[in-house]
CSV table of C-alpha atoms and ligand atoms in Angstrom, one decimal:
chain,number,residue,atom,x,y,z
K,1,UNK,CA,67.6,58.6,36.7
K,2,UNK,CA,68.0,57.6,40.3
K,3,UNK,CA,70.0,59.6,42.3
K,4,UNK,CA,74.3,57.9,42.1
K,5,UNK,CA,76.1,57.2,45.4
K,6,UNK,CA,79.8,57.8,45.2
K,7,UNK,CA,82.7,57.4,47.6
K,8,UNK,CA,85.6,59.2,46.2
K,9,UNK,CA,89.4,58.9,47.0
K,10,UNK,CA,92.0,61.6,46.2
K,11,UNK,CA,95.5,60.9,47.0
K,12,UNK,CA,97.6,62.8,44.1
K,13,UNK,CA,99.7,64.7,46.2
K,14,UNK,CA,100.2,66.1,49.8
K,15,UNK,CA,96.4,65.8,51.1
K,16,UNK,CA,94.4,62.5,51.8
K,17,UNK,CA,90.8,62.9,50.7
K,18,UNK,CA,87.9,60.6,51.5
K,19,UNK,CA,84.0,62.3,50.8
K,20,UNK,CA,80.8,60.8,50.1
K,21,UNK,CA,78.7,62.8,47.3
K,22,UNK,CA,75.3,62.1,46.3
K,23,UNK,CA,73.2,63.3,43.4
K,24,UNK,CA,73.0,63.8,39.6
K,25,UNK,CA,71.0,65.9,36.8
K,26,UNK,CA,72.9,68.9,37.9
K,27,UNK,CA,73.0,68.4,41.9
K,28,UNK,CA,75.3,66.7,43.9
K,29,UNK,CA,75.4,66.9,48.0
K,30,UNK,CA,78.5,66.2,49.8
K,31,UNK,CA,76.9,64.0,52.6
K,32,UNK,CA,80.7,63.9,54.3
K,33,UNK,CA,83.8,64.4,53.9
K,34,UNK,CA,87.5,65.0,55.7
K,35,UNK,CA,90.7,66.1,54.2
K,36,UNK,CA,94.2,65.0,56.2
K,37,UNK,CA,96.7,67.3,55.3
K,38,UNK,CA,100.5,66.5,55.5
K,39,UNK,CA,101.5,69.6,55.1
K,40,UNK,CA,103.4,69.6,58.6
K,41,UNK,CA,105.6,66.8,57.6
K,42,UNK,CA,106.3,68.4,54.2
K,43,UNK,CA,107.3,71.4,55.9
K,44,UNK,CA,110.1,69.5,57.5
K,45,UNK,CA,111.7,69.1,54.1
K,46,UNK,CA,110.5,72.2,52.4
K,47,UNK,CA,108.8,70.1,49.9
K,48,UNK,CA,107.1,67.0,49.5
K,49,UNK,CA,109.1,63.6,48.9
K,50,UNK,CA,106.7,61.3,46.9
K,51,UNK,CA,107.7,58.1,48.9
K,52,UNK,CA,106.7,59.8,52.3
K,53,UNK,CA,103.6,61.2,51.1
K,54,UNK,CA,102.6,57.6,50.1
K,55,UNK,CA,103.4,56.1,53.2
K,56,UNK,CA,101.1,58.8,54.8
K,57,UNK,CA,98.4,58.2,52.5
K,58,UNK,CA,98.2,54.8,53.3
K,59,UNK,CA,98.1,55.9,57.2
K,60,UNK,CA,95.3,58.4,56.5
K,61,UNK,CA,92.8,56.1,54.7
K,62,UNK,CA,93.1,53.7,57.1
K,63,UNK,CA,91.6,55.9,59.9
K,64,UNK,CA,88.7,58.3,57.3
K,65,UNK,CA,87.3,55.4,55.2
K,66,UNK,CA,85.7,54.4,57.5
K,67,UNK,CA,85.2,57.6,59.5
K,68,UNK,CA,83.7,59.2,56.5
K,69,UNK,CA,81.3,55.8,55.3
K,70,UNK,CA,80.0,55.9,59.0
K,71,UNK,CA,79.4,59.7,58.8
K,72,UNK,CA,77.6,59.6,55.5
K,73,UNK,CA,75.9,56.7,57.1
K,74,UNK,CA,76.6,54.7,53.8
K,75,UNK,CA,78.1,50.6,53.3
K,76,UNK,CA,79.2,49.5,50.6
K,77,UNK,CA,76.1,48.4,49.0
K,78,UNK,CA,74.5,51.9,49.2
K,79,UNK,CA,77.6,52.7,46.6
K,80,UNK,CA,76.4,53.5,43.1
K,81,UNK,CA,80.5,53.0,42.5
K,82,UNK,CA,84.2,55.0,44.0
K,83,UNK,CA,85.2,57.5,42.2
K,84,UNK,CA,89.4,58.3,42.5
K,85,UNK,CA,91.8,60.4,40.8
K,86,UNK,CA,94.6,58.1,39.0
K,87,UNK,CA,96.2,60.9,37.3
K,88,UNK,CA,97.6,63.1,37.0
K,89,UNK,CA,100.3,63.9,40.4
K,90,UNK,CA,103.1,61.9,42.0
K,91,UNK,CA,102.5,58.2,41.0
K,92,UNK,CA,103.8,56.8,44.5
K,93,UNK,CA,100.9,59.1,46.3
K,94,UNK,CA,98.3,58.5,43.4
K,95,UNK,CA,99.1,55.2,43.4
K,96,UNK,CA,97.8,54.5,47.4
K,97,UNK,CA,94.6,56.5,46.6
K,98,UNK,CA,93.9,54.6,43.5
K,99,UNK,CA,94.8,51.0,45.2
K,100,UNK,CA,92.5,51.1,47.7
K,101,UNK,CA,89.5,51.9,45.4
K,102,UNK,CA,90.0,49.1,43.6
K,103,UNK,CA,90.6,46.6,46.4
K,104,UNK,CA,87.1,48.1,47.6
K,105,UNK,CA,85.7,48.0,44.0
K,106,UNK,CA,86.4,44.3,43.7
K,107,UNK,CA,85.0,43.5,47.1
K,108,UNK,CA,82.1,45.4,47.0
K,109,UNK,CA,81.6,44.6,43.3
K,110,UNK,CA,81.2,48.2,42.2
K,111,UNK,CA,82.0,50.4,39.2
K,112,UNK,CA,85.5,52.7,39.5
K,113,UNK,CA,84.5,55.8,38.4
K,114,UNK,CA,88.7,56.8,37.2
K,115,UNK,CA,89.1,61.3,37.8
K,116,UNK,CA,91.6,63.5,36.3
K,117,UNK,CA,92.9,66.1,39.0
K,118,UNK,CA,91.6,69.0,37.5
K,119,UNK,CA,88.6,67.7,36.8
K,120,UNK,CA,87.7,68.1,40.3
K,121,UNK,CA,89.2,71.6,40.4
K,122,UNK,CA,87.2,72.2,37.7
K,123,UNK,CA,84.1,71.0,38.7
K,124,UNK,CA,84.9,72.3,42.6
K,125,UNK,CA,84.2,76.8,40.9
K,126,UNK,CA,81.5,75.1,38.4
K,127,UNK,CA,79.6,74.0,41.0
K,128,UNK,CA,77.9,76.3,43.5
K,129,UNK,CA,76.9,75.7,47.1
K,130,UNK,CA,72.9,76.0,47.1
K,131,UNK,CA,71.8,78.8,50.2
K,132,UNK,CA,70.0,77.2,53.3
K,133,UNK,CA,67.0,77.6,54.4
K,134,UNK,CA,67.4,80.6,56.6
K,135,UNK,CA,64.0,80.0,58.4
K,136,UNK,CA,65.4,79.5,62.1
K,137,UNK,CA,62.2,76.5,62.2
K,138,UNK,CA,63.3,74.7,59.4
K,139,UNK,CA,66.6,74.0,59.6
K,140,UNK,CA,68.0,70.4,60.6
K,141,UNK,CA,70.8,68.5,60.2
K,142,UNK,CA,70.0,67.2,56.6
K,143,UNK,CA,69.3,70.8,55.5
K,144,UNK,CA,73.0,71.4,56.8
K,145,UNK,CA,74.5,69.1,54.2
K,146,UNK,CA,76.3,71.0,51.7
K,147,UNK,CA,74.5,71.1,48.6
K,148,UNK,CA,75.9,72.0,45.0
K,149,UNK,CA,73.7,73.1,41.7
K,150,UNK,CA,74.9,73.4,38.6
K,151,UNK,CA,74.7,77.8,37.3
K,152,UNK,CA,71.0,78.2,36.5
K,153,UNK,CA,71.6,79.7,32.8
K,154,UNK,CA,73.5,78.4,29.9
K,155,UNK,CA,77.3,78.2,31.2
K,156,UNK,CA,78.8,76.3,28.0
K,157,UNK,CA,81.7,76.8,26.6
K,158,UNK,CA,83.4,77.7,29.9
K,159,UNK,CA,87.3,79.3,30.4
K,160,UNK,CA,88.6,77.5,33.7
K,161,UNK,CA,91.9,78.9,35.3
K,162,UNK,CA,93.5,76.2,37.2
K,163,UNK,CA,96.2,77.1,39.2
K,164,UNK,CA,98.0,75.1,41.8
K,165,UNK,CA,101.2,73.6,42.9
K,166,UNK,CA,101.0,71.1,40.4
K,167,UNK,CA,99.2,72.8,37.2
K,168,UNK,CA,98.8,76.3,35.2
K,169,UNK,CA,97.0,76.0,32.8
K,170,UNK,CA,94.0,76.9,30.9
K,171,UNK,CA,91.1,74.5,29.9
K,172,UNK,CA,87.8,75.4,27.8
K,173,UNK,CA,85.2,73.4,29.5
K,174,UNK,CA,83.0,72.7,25.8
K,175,UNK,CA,79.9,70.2,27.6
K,176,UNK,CA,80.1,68.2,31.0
K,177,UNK,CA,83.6,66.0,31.2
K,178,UNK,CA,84.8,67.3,27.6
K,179,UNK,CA,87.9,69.7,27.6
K,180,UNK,CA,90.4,71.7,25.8
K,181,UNK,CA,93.6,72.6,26.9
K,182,UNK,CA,94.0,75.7,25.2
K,183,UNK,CA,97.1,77.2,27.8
K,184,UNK,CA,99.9,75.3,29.9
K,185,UNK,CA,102.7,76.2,31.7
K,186,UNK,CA,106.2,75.5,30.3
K,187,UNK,CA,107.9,75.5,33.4
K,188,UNK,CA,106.9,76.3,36.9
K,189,UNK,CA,103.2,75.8,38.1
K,190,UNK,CA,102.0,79.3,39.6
K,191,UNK,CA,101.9,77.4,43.1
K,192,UNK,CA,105.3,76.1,42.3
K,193,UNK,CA,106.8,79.4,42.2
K,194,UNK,CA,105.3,81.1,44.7
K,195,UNK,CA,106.6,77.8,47.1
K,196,UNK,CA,109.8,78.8,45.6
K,197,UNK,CA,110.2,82.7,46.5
K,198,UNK,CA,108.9,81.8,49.6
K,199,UNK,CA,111.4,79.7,50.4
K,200,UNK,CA,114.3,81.9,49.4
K,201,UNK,CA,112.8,84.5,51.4
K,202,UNK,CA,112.9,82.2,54.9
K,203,UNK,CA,109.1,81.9,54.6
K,204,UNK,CA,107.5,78.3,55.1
K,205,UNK,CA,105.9,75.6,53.0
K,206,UNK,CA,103.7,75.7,51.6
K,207,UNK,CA,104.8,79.1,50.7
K,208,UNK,CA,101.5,80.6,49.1
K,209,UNK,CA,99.6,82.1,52.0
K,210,UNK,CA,102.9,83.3,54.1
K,211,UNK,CA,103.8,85.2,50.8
K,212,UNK,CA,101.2,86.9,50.3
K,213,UNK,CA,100.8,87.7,53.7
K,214,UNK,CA,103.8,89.3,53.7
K,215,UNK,CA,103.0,91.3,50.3
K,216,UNK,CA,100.7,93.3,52.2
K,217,UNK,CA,103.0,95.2,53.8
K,218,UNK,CA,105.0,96.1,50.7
K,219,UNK,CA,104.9,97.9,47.6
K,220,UNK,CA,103.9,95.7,44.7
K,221,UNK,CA,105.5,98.9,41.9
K,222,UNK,CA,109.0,98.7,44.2
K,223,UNK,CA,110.2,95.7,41.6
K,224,UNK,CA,109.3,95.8,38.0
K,225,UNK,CA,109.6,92.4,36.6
K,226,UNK,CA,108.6,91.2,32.8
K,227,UNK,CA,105.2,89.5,33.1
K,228,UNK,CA,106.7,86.4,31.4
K,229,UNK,CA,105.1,85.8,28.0
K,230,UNK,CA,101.9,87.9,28.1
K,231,UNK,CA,102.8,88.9,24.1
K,232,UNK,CA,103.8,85.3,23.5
K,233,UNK,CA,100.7,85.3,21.0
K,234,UNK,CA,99.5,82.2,22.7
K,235,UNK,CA,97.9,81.2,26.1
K,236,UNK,CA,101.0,79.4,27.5
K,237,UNK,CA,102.9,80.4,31.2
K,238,UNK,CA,106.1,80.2,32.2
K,239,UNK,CA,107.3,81.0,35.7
K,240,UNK,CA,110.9,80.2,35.8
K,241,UNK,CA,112.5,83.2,34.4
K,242,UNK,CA,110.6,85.3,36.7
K,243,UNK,CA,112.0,82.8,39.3
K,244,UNK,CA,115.3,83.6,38.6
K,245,UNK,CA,114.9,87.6,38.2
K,246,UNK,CA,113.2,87.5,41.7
K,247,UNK,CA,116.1,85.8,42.9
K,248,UNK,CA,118.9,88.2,41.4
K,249,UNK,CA,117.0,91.2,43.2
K,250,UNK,CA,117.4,89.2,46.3
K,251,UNK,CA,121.0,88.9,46.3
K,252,UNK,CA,121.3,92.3,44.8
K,253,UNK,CA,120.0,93.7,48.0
K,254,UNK,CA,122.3,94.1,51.2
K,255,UNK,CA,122.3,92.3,54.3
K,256,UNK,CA,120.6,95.6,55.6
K,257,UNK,CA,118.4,95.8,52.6
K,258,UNK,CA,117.0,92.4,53.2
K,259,UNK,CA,114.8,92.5,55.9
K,260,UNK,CA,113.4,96.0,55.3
K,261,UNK,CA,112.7,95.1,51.3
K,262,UNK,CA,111.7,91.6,51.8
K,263,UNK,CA,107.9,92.6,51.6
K,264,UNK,CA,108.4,94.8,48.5
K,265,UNK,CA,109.7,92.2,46.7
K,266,UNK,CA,106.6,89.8,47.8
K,267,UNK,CA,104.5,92.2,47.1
K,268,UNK,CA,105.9,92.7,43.7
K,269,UNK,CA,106.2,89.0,43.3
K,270,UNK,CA,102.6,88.6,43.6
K,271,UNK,CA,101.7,91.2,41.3
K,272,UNK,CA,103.6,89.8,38.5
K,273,UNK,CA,102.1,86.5,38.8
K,274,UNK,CA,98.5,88.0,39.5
K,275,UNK,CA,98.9,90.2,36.5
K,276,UNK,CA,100.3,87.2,34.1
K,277,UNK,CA,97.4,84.8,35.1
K,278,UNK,CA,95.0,87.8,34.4
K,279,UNK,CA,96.2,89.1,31.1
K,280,UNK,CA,97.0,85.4,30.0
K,281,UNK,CA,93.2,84.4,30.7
K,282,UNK,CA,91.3,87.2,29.4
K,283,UNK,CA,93.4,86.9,25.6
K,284,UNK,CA,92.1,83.4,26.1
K,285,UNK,CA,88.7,84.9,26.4
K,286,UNK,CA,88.5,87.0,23.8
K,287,UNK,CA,89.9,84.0,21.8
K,288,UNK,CA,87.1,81.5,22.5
K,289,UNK,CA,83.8,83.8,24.1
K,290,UNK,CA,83.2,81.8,27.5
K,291,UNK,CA,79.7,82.4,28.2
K,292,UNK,CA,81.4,81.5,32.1
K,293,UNK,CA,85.1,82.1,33.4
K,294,UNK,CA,86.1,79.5,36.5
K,295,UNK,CA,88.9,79.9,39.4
K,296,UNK,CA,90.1,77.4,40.8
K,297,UNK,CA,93.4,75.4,42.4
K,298,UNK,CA,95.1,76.1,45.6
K,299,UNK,CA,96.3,79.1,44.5
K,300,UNK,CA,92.5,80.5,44.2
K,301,UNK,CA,92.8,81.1,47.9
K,302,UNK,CA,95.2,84.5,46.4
K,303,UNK,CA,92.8,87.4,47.7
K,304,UNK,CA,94.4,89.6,45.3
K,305,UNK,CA,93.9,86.9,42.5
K,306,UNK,CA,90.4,86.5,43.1
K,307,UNK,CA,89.7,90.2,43.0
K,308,UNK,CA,91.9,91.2,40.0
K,309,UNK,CA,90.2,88.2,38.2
K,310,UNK,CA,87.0,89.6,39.4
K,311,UNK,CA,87.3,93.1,38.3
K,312,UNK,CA,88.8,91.6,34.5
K,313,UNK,CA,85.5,89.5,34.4
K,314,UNK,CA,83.2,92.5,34.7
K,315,UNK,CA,85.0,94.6,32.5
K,316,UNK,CA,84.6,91.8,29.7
K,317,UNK,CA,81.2,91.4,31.0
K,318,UNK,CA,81.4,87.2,32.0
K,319,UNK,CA,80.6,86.2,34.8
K,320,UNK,CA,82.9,84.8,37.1
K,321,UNK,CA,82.3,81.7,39.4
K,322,UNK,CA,85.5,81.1,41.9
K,323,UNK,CA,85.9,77.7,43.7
K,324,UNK,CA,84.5,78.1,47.2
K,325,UNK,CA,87.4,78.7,49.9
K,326,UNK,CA,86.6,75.0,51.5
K,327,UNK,CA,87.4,73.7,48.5
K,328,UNK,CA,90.1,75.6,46.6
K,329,UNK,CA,93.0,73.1,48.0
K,330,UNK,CA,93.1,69.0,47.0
K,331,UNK,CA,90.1,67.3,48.4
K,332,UNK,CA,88.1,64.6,47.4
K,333,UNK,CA,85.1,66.4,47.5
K,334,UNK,CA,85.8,67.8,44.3
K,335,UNK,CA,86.6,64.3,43.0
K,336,UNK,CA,83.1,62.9,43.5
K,337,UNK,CA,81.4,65.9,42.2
K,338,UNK,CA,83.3,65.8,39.3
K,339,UNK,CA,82.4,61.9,39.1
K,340,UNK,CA,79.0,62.1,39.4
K,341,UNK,CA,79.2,63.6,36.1
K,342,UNK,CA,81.6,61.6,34.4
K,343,UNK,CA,79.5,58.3,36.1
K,344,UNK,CA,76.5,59.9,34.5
K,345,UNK,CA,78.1,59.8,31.1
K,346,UNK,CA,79.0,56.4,31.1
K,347,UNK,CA,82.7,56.4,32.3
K,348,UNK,CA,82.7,53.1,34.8
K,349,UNK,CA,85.6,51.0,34.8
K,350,UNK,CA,86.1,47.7,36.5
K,351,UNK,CA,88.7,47.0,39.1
K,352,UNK,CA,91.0,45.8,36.3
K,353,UNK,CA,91.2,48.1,34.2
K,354,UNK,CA,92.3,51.2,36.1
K,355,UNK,CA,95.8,52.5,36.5
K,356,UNK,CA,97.7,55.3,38.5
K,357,UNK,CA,99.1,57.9,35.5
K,358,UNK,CA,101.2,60.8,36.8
K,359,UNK,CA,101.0,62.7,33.3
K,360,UNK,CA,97.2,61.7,32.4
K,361,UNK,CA,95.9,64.2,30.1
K,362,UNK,CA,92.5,66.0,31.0
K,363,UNK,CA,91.9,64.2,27.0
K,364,UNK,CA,91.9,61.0,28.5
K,365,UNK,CA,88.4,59.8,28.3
K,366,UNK,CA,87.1,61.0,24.8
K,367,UNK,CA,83.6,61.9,24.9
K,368,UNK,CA,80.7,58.9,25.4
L,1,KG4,O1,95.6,72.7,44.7
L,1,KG4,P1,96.6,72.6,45.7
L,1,KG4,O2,96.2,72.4,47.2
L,1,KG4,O3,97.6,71.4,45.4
L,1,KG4,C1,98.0,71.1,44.1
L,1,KG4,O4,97.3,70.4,43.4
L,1,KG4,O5,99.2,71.5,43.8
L,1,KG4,O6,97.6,73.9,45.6
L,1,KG4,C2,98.6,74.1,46.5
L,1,KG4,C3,99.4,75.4,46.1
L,1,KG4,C4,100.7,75.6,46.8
L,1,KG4,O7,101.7,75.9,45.9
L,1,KG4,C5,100.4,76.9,47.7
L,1,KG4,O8,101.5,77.7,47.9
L,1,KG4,C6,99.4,77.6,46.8
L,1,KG4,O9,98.6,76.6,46.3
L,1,KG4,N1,98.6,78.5,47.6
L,1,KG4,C7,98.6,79.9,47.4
L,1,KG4,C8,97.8,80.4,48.3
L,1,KG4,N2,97.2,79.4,49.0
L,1,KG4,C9,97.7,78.3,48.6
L,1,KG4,N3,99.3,80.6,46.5
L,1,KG4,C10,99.2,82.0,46.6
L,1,KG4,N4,98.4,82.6,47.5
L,1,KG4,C11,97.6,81.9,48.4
L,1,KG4,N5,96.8,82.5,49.2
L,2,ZN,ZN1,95.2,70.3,43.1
């Protein structure tokens, strides 16, 4: 098959992305690609407020389609089709994102290729980055392009962890673009919650990294908190009673107490959570014998995450493949590699047929 061409567009929440990808049978390069975050303005209002996000969307786009078209060097005819993510996320935001590919679908007459969310999560640890040439003589500017290959030995099913601001949950990868849900949160996204403690703790937003920042100077055994559900007998999360208990030691504490405790109760926090997701995803694997365990979602940037995850993977004896740092938060990046594999299989809509869906299911598009 010829190598497939795809811009891709992801607007589902607080990041604009724009990339080019090119590739198929089990490569895809990413020939450019630029993410415009809004996290500043979120910041402002401790969260994000869908109708503002939109607005900025529409901004961003304006100013990297074509920035990223001209630095791919690519028109529209190059385009094999646009891959976007309609679902799921904030419908004002996705909305923007999946607009403008279909105004550029119908005017450049080309295929959508329609992305769930965590499909380009997904695809973002399945992937990994190929090594450059390290010959000093041999490299140019085309060898620089980032280029992603498929695991070289069997990787089918795969357990993929996807946590983010948005989404916990737990998906069996069984063949390209086909997926189980097998866990989901019933509450709070992992993301969510740590955004949350953050907050109450005078920390900013997006509350992740300043967290766990702050962990590291405290005792992650100076709290014990229930890791919520871990004998539930299923794979399902819940954050929001450990929400609450977090929030009872706060005001438990005195004014004194506050500022000097503050990092133990991070610290134990993040343990909690780290501990949950781990426990929660190896009963999974035991369950359904990955031959491959993924990581991925914003909150794959947790160090401690990464290497507790790490350490459960050997001791279970699957391997572990982590979403690359560059690409752990939204970008579109993810969204065309991802689409390269769902345009492979057949999934091309026209401009018509494609709708914004903030609570698609990763079921959406039944195997071709
Ligand atoms: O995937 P993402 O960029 O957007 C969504 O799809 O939600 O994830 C953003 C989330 C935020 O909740 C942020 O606090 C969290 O990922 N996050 C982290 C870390 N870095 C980002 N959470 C814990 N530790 C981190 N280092
Ligand atoms: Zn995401």
């Amino acid at each position: 098959m010829s190598e497939i061409t795809l811009l891709a567009i992801e607007t589902s929440c607080d990041e604009t992305g724009v990339a080019v990808v090119r590739g198929g049978a089990g490569k895809v390069e990413v020939l450019a690609q630029q993410v415009a975050s809004q996290m500043d303005i979120h910041a402002a209002t401790g969260g994000v407020v869908p109708e503002v996000a939109a607005r900025e969307h529409v901004t961003a786009l304006q100013v990297m389609l074509p920035a990223v078209l001209r630095e791919a060097r690519v028109v529209g005819k190059d385009l094999s089709g646009i891959a976007v993510t309609v679902g799921p996320g904030l419908q004002p935001a996705l909305a923007v994102g999946v607009n403008a590919a279909r105004a550029l679908a119908y005017a450049w007459q080309k295929p959508l290729v329609p992305v769930h969310h965590l499909e380009g999560h997904i695809y973002s640890a399945l992937l990994r980055r190929a090594a450059v040439s390290s010959s000093k003589y041999q490299v140019s500017s085309k060898s620089l392009t980032p280029t992603y290959l498929l695991p070289a030995t069997n990787y089918f099913p795969a357990l993929a962890l996807i946590v983010s601001g948005g989404h916990t949950q737990l998906i069996l990868v069984r063949d390209h673009v086909t997926y189980e849900v097998v866990g989901t949160t019933r509450d709070d996204a992992a993301g969510e919650a740590f955004d949350k403690i953050a907050r109450l703790l005078g920390l900013p937003y997006p509350g992740g990294p300043p967290l766990s920042q702050l962990a590291r100077a405290g005792s992650a055994t100076a709290f014990s908190f229930t890791r919520p559900m871990v004998d539930s007998g299923d794979f399902h999360f819940s954050f929001s009673g450990l929400k609450t208990a977090v929030l009872y030691a706060w005001r438990a504490l005195s004014e004194a107490d506050k500022d000097q405790r503050k990092a133990d109760l991070a610290a134990s926090f993040e343990q909690t959570v780290v501990d949950t997701l781990v426990t929660k995803t190896r009963q999974a694997a035991q369950a359904f014998s990955p031959r491959l365990l993924l990581l991925a979602g914003g909150v794959a940037a947790n160090t401690k995450l990464r290497e507790a995850l790490s350490r459960e993977a050997s001791r279970l004896g699957m391997p572990l493949s982590i979403a690359p740092p560059a690409l752990t938060g939204d970008n579109a990046a993810m969204i065309g590699q991802a689409g390269i594999f769902a345009y492979e299989r057949g999934r091309q809509s026209t401009w018509r047929d494609i709708d914004a869906s903030a609570r698609l299911p990763i079921t959406a598009w039944p195997r071709q």
